Amino acid sequence: MRRHLGKVMAGGAIAVAGTALMVAVTLPGTAGADENADGRPGQSQGDSAGQSRQGDPSEQGQADDGEAGTGQDDGQRQGPADADAPPPAEIQAAPTEGEKGIGSDPLTDDELKQAERLASAGDLRRAARDVEGDRGPELLYTNLQEPDPNAPAGQANRMAEVVLYDYEQEATVTKTVDLSSGKVLETVTTRGAQPPPSQGELAEAARLLIAHPLGQDLKKDFRHATGKNLTEPGQAELSGMIFRKDTTLKVPAVLKDCGKNRCLSVVFKVKNGPWIDTRANIVDLSARTVGRLG
């Protein structure tokens, strides 16, 4: 945590770049397997044997006398290979996805839309706020709920569990939706629980960090790695985790409500390149502030 913001990790070799550390993956070089000790290219035993055969008149004569036999040998060698050769590969189109799944099949696109629409409707839609402050809750994720084991085979209704976050109330809202009847069967609201972040939250945290003075080292490292200016989250691959204030950690005042508020530690990865370690920077999405640990 006490290491500098600009530490970039992607493998074994570490190089100092400005205020940051960057890691590049270096594949070990392969020694010349066909080189002699004095560095001259070597020759395989197969090549040497081939030359000795060509230089042996007796072997050449046998080859001339046995042309018919040689042809027969070639046919014997090629015949089984041709017979055992697999047919050419065929690419088959993916099966058409139905509107509804069966049993424990993954939720279809239509089922996901139905569950998320039903879970976000009503008073929650009007009163809640998402990560950008717009009306409606922030969708975190939607899962298929396990079928009722006591229900007769093939008769259990498919249920979806939709997890949302309301930034207005600082609360996690979990709704169970019956996809067959189109009804919300249960709503559970909890405060202080912090489910994993959504991609929308990661993008917003990255946007706030890029615009903040604490993001200067991040932008320097990104430019060093790519030659381009970092201006928006879509230029990098993002990952991150929930951050809670710990009594054993010294945190700045702007992060004192993390745990009650929704705070993220977001990490950037250059596309097809190294990671940029920004874990020391914490973004409070609820207060829309950025702080640095230690």
mmCIF file of C-alpha atoms in Angstrom:
data_model
loop_
_atom_site.group_PDB
_atom_site.id
_atom_site.type_symbol
_atom_site.label_atom_id
_atom_site.label_comp_id
_atom_site.label_asym_id
_atom_site.label_seq_id
_atom_site.Cartn_x
_atom_site.Cartn_y
_atom_site.Cartn_z
ATOM 1 C CA MET A 1 0.000 0.000 0.000
ATOM 2 C CA ARG A 2 2.941 2.315 0.664
ATOM 3 C CA ARG A 3 4.415 1.831 -2.731
ATOM 4 C CA HIS A 4 4.168 4.586 -5.308
ATOM 5 C CA LEU A 5 1.050 4.961 -7.440
ATOM 6 C CA GLY A 6 2.800 4.395 -10.731
ATOM 7 C CA LYS A 7 3.915 0.838 -10.122
ATOM 8 C CA VAL A 8 3.111 -1.124 -13.253
ATOM 9 C CA MET A 9 2.980 -4.916 -12.994
ATOM 10 C CA ALA A 10 2.846 -7.392 -15.895
ATOM 11 C CA GLY A 11 5.555 -9.947 -15.369
ATOM 12 C CA GLY A 12 9.089 -10.303 -14.165
ATOM 13 C CA ALA A 13 11.326 -7.408 -15.284
ATOM 14 C CA ILE A 14 10.939 -4.025 -13.512
ATOM 15 C CA ALA A 15 12.008 -0.691 -14.957
ATOM 16 C CA VAL A 16 11.831 2.746 -13.365
ATOM 17 C CA ALA A 17 9.826 5.227 -15.469
ATOM 18 C CA GLY A 18 9.410 8.782 -14.065
ATOM 19 C CA THR A 19 7.575 8.541 -10.800
ATOM 20 C CA ALA A 20 6.345 5.026 -11.394
ATOM 21 C CA LEU A 21 7.512 1.452 -11.693
ATOM 22 C CA MET A 22 6.533 -0.484 -14.778
ATOM 23 C CA VAL A 23 6.746 -4.207 -15.310
ATOM 24 C CA ALA A 24 7.246 -5.761 -18.719
ATOM 25 C CA VAL A 25 6.997 -9.440 -19.542
ATOM 26 C CA THR A 26 10.184 -10.725 -21.149
ATOM 27 C CA LEU A 27 10.228 -14.146 -22.728
ATOM 28 C CA PRO A 28 13.542 -15.990 -22.305
ATOM 29 C CA GLY A 29 15.603 -16.173 -25.477
ATOM 30 C CA THR A 30 16.197 -19.578 -26.972
ATOM 31 C CA ALA A 31 19.760 -20.689 -27.516
ATOM 32 C CA GLY A 32 20.687 -21.809 -31.012
ATOM 33 C CA ALA A 33 19.937 -25.507 -30.761
ATOM 34 C CA ASP A 34 21.713 -26.181 -34.075
ATOM 35 C CA GLU A 35 24.904 -24.281 -33.265
ATOM 36 C CA ASN A 36 28.250 -25.844 -32.471
ATOM 37 C CA ALA A 37 30.379 -24.765 -29.567
ATOM 38 C CA ASP A 38 32.334 -22.396 -31.821
ATOM 39 C CA GLY A 39 29.081 -20.659 -32.932
ATOM 40 C CA ARG A 40 28.987 -22.154 -36.457
ATOM 41 C CA PRO A 41 25.635 -23.632 -37.568
ATOM 42 C CA GLY A 42 25.510 -27.346 -36.873
ATOM 43 C CA GLN A 43 24.150 -30.113 -39.072
ATOM 44 C CA SER A 44 21.651 -32.695 -38.012
ATOM 45 C CA GLN A 45 22.417 -36.368 -38.167
ATOM 46 C CA GLY A 46 19.621 -36.808 -40.678
ATOM 47 C CA ASP A 47 21.328 -34.451 -43.148
ATOM 48 C CA SER A 48 24.659 -36.217 -42.753
ATOM 49 C CA ALA A 49 23.049 -39.585 -43.304
ATOM 50 C CA GLY A 50 21.331 -38.281 -46.395
ATOM 51 C CA GLN A 51 24.622 -37.094 -47.855
ATOM 52 C CA SER A 52 26.334 -40.423 -47.169
ATOM 53 C CA ARG A 53 23.545 -42.266 -48.936
ATOM 54 C CA GLN A 54 23.818 -39.995 -51.950
ATOM 55 C CA GLY A 55 27.551 -40.595 -52.109
ATOM 56 C CA ASP A 56 27.254 -44.422 -51.959
ATOM 57 C CA PRO A 57 27.039 -45.817 -55.534
ATOM 58 C CA SER A 58 25.749 -49.156 -54.312
ATOM 59 C CA GLU A 59 22.798 -47.507 -52.614
ATOM 60 C CA GLN A 60 22.088 -45.426 -55.711
ATOM 61 C CA GLY A 61 22.106 -48.517 -57.822
ATOM 62 C CA GLN A 62 19.659 -50.240 -55.531
ATOM 63 C CA ALA A 63 17.404 -47.253 -55.746
ATOM 64 C CA ASP A 64 17.540 -47.317 -59.568
ATOM 65 C CA ASP A 65 16.853 -51.031 -59.729
ATOM 66 C CA GLY A 66 13.939 -50.799 -57.317
ATOM 67 C CA GLU A 67 11.915 -47.970 -58.737
ATOM 68 C CA ALA A 68 8.785 -50.106 -58.863
ATOM 69 C CA GLY A 69 9.309 -51.260 -55.343
ATOM 70 C CA THR A 70 9.878 -47.688 -54.168
ATOM 71 C CA GLY A 71 6.595 -46.629 -55.709
ATOM 72 C CA GLN A 72 4.853 -49.443 -53.916
ATOM 73 C CA ASP A 73 6.392 -48.394 -50.608
ATOM 74 C CA ASP A 74 5.244 -44.809 -51.164
ATOM 75 C CA GLY A 75 1.736 -46.004 -51.811
ATOM 76 C CA GLN A 76 1.767 -48.129 -48.679
ATOM 77 C CA ARG A 77 2.938 -45.197 -46.622
ATOM 78 C CA GLN A 78 0.393 -42.745 -48.027
ATOM 79 C CA GLY A 79 -2.586 -45.075 -48.114
ATOM 80 C CA PRO A 80 -3.209 -45.443 -44.358
ATOM 81 C CA ALA A 81 -2.536 -41.733 -43.748
ATOM 82 C CA ASP A 82 -5.146 -40.759 -46.331
ATOM 83 C CA ALA A 83 -7.636 -43.263 -44.937
ATOM 84 C CA ASP A 84 -7.208 -42.012 -41.366
ATOM 85 C CA ALA A 85 -7.233 -38.293 -42.204
ATOM 86 C CA PRO A 86 -10.140 -36.509 -40.480
ATOM 87 C CA PRO A 87 -12.672 -34.689 -42.628
ATOM 88 C CA PRO A 88 -12.284 -30.922 -43.031
ATOM 89 C CA ALA A 89 -13.515 -28.917 -40.058
ATOM 90 C CA GLU A 90 -16.920 -27.309 -40.339
ATOM 91 C CA ILE A 91 -18.037 -24.232 -38.419
ATOM 92 C CA GLN A 92 -21.631 -24.573 -37.332
ATOM 93 C CA ALA A 93 -23.797 -21.632 -36.424
ATOM 94 C CA ALA A 94 -24.708 -21.287 -32.750
ATOM 95 C CA PRO A 95 -28.207 -22.530 -31.969
ATOM 96 C CA THR A 96 -30.880 -19.872 -31.783
ATOM 97 C CA GLU A 97 -31.497 -18.798 -28.203
ATOM 98 C CA GLY A 98 -35.105 -19.089 -27.092
ATOM 99 C CA GLU A 99 -37.023 -16.490 -25.153
ATOM 100 C CA LYS A 100 -37.029 -18.641 -22.008
ATOM 101 C CA GLY A 101 -34.607 -21.172 -20.630
ATOM 102 C CA ILE A 102 -35.438 -24.549 -19.127
ATOM 103 C CA GLY A 103 -34.519 -25.786 -15.668
ATOM 104 C CA SER A 104 -31.044 -24.607 -14.692
ATOM 105 C CA ASP A 105 -30.170 -23.214 -18.142
ATOM 106 C CA PRO A 106 -28.451 -19.804 -17.972
ATOM 107 C CA LEU A 107 -30.776 -16.821 -18.140
ATOM 108 C CA THR A 108 -31.538 -15.821 -21.720
ATOM 109 C CA ASP A 109 -31.228 -12.228 -22.910
ATOM 110 C CA ASP A 110 -35.004 -11.861 -22.791
ATOM 111 C CA GLU A 111 -35.151 -13.204 -19.239
ATOM 112 C CA LEU A 112 -32.394 -10.839 -18.118
ATOM 113 C CA LYS A 113 -34.229 -7.846 -19.564
ATOM 114 C CA GLN A 114 -37.497 -8.964 -17.992
ATOM 115 C CA ALA A 115 -35.989 -9.527 -14.538
ATOM 116 C CA GLU A 116 -34.061 -6.241 -14.498
ATOM 117 C CA ARG A 117 -37.046 -4.246 -15.737
ATOM 118 C CA LEU A 118 -39.348 -5.699 -13.072
ATOM 119 C CA ALA A 119 -36.770 -5.270 -10.282
ATOM 120 C CA SER A 120 -36.113 -1.602 -11.130
ATOM 121 C CA ALA A 121 -39.751 -0.568 -11.501
ATOM 122 C CA GLY A 122 -42.096 1.197 -9.088
ATOM 123 C CA ASP A 123 -40.950 3.388 -6.191
ATOM 124 C CA LEU A 124 -37.342 2.257 -6.530
ATOM 125 C CA ARG A 125 -37.219 3.572 -10.066
ATOM 126 C CA ARG A 126 -38.479 6.979 -8.968
ATOM 127 C CA ALA A 127 -36.563 7.424 -5.701
ATOM 128 C CA ALA A 128 -33.231 5.636 -6.200
ATOM 129 C CA ARG A 129 -30.115 7.049 -7.856
ATOM 130 C CA ASP A 130 -27.384 5.274 -9.802
ATOM 131 C CA VAL A 131 -23.600 5.813 -9.722
ATOM 132 C CA GLU A 132 -23.821 8.854 -11.996
ATOM 133 C CA GLY A 133 -26.642 10.410 -9.975
ATOM 134 C CA ASP A 134 -29.335 9.645 -12.540
ATOM 135 C CA ARG A 135 -32.782 8.412 -11.586
ATOM 136 C CA GLY A 136 -33.084 4.700 -10.895
ATOM 137 C CA PRO A 137 -30.833 2.224 -9.033
ATOM 138 C CA GLU A 138 -27.433 1.002 -10.209
ATOM 139 C CA LEU A 139 -27.682 -2.538 -11.581
ATOM 140 C CA LEU A 140 -24.885 -4.701 -10.157
ATOM 141 C CA TYR A 141 -25.677 -8.198 -11.434
ATOM 142 C CA THR A 142 -28.458 -10.706 -12.126
ATOM 143 C CA ASN A 143 -28.249 -14.434 -11.367
ATOM 144 C CA LEU A 144 -30.482 -17.431 -11.879
ATOM 145 C CA GLN A 145 -31.804 -18.600 -8.531
ATOM 146 C CA GLU A 146 -31.536 -22.330 -7.919
ATOM 147 C CA PRO A 147 -34.835 -24.138 -8.643
ATOM 148 C CA ASP A 148 -36.902 -25.338 -5.688
ATOM 149 C CA PRO A 149 -35.667 -28.890 -5.008
ATOM 150 C CA ASN A 150 -39.094 -29.856 -3.593
ATOM 151 C CA ALA A 151 -40.985 -28.892 -6.742
ATOM 152 C CA PRO A 152 -42.035 -31.673 -9.150
ATOM 153 C CA ALA A 153 -39.588 -32.281 -11.981
ATOM 154 C CA GLY A 154 -40.000 -29.746 -14.757
ATOM 155 C CA GLN A 155 -42.605 -27.706 -12.840
ATOM 156 C CA ALA A 156 -40.374 -25.360 -10.815
ATOM 157 C CA ASN A 157 -40.679 -21.749 -11.958
ATOM 158 C CA ARG A 158 -37.466 -20.054 -13.052
ATOM 159 C CA MET A 159 -36.431 -17.326 -10.623
ATOM 160 C CA ALA A 160 -33.945 -14.503 -11.069
ATOM 161 C CA GLU A 161 -32.069 -12.707 -8.294
ATOM 162 C CA VAL A 162 -31.388 -9.075 -9.191
ATOM 163 C CA VAL A 163 -28.909 -7.101 -7.074
ATOM 164 C CA LEU A 164 -29.016 -3.293 -7.264
ATOM 165 C CA TYR A 165 -27.451 -0.397 -5.378
ATOM 166 C CA ASP A 166 -29.280 2.791 -4.413
ATOM 167 C CA TYR A 167 -26.835 5.676 -4.017
ATOM 168 C CA GLU A 168 -29.585 7.853 -2.578
ATOM 169 C CA GLN A 169 -30.096 5.572 0.446
ATOM 170 C CA GLU A 170 -26.619 3.966 0.396
ATOM 171 C CA ALA A 171 -28.315 0.573 0.372
ATOM 172 C CA THR A 172 -28.091 -2.717 -1.493
ATOM 173 C CA VAL A 173 -31.452 -3.913 -2.816
ATOM 174 C CA THR A 174 -31.904 -7.582 -3.736
ATOM 175 C CA LYS A 175 -35.076 -8.654 -5.519
ATOM 176 C CA THR A 176 -36.325 -12.137 -6.377
ATOM 177 C CA VAL A 177 -38.318 -12.194 -9.607
ATOM 178 C CA ASP A 178 -40.572 -15.049 -10.767
ATOM 179 C CA LEU A 179 -39.947 -15.127 -14.502
ATOM 180 C CA SER A 180 -43.036 -17.245 -15.191
ATOM 181 C CA SER A 181 -45.564 -14.984 -13.460
ATOM 182 C CA GLY A 182 -43.654 -11.739 -13.978
ATOM 183 C CA LYS A 183 -43.896 -10.817 -10.291
ATOM 184 C CA VAL A 184 -41.393 -9.649 -7.704
ATOM 185 C CA LEU A 185 -41.683 -12.183 -4.879
ATOM 186 C CA GLU A 186 -39.237 -10.718 -2.374
ATOM 187 C CA THR A 187 -37.288 -7.507 -1.731
ATOM 188 C CA VAL A 188 -34.407 -7.332 0.751
ATOM 189 C CA THR A 189 -32.724 -4.002 1.556
ATOM 190 C CA THR A 190 -29.438 -3.935 3.464
ATOM 191 C CA ARG A 191 -27.065 -1.137 4.483
ATOM 192 C CA GLY A 192 -23.356 -1.611 4.962
ATOM 193 C CA ALA A 193 -23.245 -4.603 2.612
ATOM 194 C CA GLN A 194 -20.970 -3.972 -0.342
ATOM 195 C CA PRO A 195 -21.360 -6.414 -3.257
ATOM 196 C CA PRO A 196 -18.661 -6.511 -5.983
ATOM 197 C CA PRO A 197 -18.669 -3.492 -8.323
ATOM 198 C CA SER A 198 -20.359 -3.381 -11.700
ATOM 199 C CA GLN A 199 -18.551 -2.396 -14.890
ATOM 200 C CA GLY A 200 -20.452 0.881 -14.815
ATOM 201 C CA GLU A 201 -19.081 1.646 -11.346
ATOM 202 C CA LEU A 202 -15.526 0.764 -12.387
ATOM 203 C CA ALA A 203 -15.808 3.082 -15.375
ATOM 204 C CA GLU A 204 -17.131 5.939 -13.225
ATOM 205 C CA ALA A 205 -14.390 5.434 -10.624
ATOM 206 C CA ALA A 206 -11.786 5.491 -13.400
ATOM 207 C CA ARG A 207 -13.299 8.654 -14.859
ATOM 208 C CA LEU A 208 -13.108 10.424 -11.484
ATOM 209 C CA LEU A 209 -9.498 9.322 -10.938
ATOM 210 C CA ILE A 210 -8.376 10.439 -14.403
ATOM 211 C CA ALA A 211 -9.857 13.892 -13.814
ATOM 212 C CA HIS A 212 -8.369 14.220 -10.294
ATOM 213 C CA PRO A 213 -4.878 15.593 -9.521
ATOM 214 C CA LEU A 214 -4.021 12.213 -7.980
ATOM 215 C CA GLY A 215 -4.396 10.728 -11.448
ATOM 216 C CA GLN A 216 -1.398 12.586 -12.870
ATOM 217 C CA ASP A 217 1.044 9.724 -12.284
ATOM 218 C CA LEU A 218 -1.425 7.283 -13.818
ATOM 219 C CA LYS A 219 -1.606 9.402 -16.960
ATOM 220 C CA LYS A 220 2.185 9.698 -17.139
ATOM 221 C CA ASP A 221 2.581 5.927 -16.924
ATOM 222 C CA PHE A 222 -0.118 5.375 -19.545
ATOM 223 C CA ARG A 223 1.568 7.779 -21.939
ATOM 224 C CA HIS A 224 4.936 6.128 -21.299
ATOM 225 C CA ALA A 225 3.436 2.709 -22.132
ATOM 226 C CA THR A 226 1.356 3.718 -25.148
ATOM 227 C CA GLY A 227 2.543 7.095 -26.394
ATOM 228 C CA LYS A 228 -1.031 8.368 -26.033
ATOM 229 C CA ASN A 229 -2.844 10.590 -23.529
ATOM 230 C CA LEU A 230 -5.287 8.892 -21.158
ATOM 231 C CA THR A 231 -8.533 10.869 -21.261
ATOM 232 C CA GLU A 232 -11.317 8.317 -20.739
ATOM 233 C CA PRO A 233 -11.875 4.888 -19.113
ATOM 234 C CA GLY A 234 -12.535 3.140 -22.425
ATOM 235 C CA GLN A 235 -8.849 3.410 -23.353
ATOM 236 C CA ALA A 236 -7.897 0.800 -20.741
ATOM 237 C CA GLU A 237 -9.110 -2.472 -19.281
ATOM 238 C CA LEU A 238 -10.413 -2.018 -15.747
ATOM 239 C CA SER A 239 -10.692 -4.157 -12.664
ATOM 240 C CA GLY A 240 -11.130 -3.300 -9.021
ATOM 241 C CA MET A 241 -12.502 -4.152 -5.633
ATOM 242 C CA ILE A 242 -14.561 -2.708 -2.829
ATOM 243 C CA PHE A 243 -12.604 -0.717 -0.245
ATOM 244 C CA ARG A 244 -13.657 -0.477 3.399
ATOM 245 C CA LYS A 245 -12.046 1.735 5.995
ATOM 246 C CA ASP A 246 -9.989 -0.409 8.352
ATOM 247 C CA THR A 247 -9.018 0.714 11.843
ATOM 248 C CA THR A 248 -5.492 -0.555 11.178
ATOM 249 C CA LEU A 249 -5.073 1.667 8.119
ATOM 250 C CA LYS A 250 -4.346 5.343 8.116
ATOM 251 C CA VAL A 251 -6.800 6.887 5.668
ATOM 252 C CA PRO A 252 -7.264 10.523 4.658
ATOM 253 C CA ALA A 253 -10.363 12.373 5.786
ATOM 254 C CA VAL A 254 -11.976 12.108 2.353
ATOM 255 C CA LEU A 255 -12.127 8.302 2.782
ATOM 256 C CA LYS A 256 -13.434 8.196 6.369
ATOM 257 C CA ASP A 257 -16.912 7.056 5.288
ATOM 258 C CA CYS A 258 -15.751 4.147 3.099
ATOM 259 C CA GLY A 259 -17.778 1.110 4.123
ATOM 260 C CA LYS A 260 -20.851 3.192 4.747
ATOM 261 C CA ASN A 261 -20.248 4.868 1.383
ATOM 262 C CA ARG A 262 -19.444 2.827 -1.707
ATOM 263 C CA CYS A 263 -15.688 3.087 -2.333
ATOM 264 C CA LEU A 264 -13.577 1.365 -4.970
ATOM 265 C CA SER A 265 -9.938 0.637 -5.596
ATOM 266 C CA VAL A 266 -9.659 0.583 -9.379
ATOM 267 C CA VAL A 267 -6.706 -0.773 -11.388
ATOM 268 C CA PHE A 268 -5.892 0.023 -15.013
ATOM 269 C CA LYS A 269 -4.434 -2.315 -17.629
ATOM 270 C CA VAL A 270 -3.052 -1.073 -20.916
ATOM 271 C CA LYS A 271 -4.796 -2.976 -23.705
ATOM 272 C CA ASN A 272 -2.379 -5.707 -24.812
ATOM 273 C CA GLY A 273 0.107 -4.228 -22.354
ATOM 274 C CA PRO A 274 1.066 -3.967 -18.676
ATOM 275 C CA TRP A 275 -1.000 -3.291 -15.580
ATOM 276 C CA ILE A 276 -0.712 0.095 -13.921
ATOM 277 C CA ASP A 277 -1.034 -0.343 -10.171
ATOM 278 C CA THR A 278 -3.295 2.405 -8.831
ATOM 279 C CA ARG A 279 -4.562 0.485 -5.793
ATOM 280 C CA ALA A 280 -3.347 3.174 -3.392
ATOM 281 C CA ASN A 281 -5.882 5.580 -4.904
ATOM 282 C CA ILE A 282 -9.409 5.078 -3.555
ATOM 283 C CA VAL A 283 -12.511 6.553 -5.161
ATOM 284 C CA ASP A 284 -15.562 7.268 -2.985
ATOM 285 C CA LEU A 285 -18.356 6.914 -5.527
ATOM 286 C CA SER A 286 -20.986 8.115 -3.064
ATOM 287 C CA ALA A 287 -19.177 11.364 -2.201
ATOM 288 C CA ARG A 288 -17.430 11.506 -5.624
ATOM 289 C CA THR A 289 -14.050 12.159 -4.020
ATOM 290 C CA VAL A 290 -10.602 10.602 -4.457
ATOM 291 C CA GLY A 291 -8.001 9.899 -1.758
ATOM 292 C CA ARG A 292 -4.676 8.127 -1.473
ATOM 293 C CA LEU A 293 -3.734 5.610 1.204
ATOM 294 C CA GLY A 294 -0.690 5.934 3.380
#
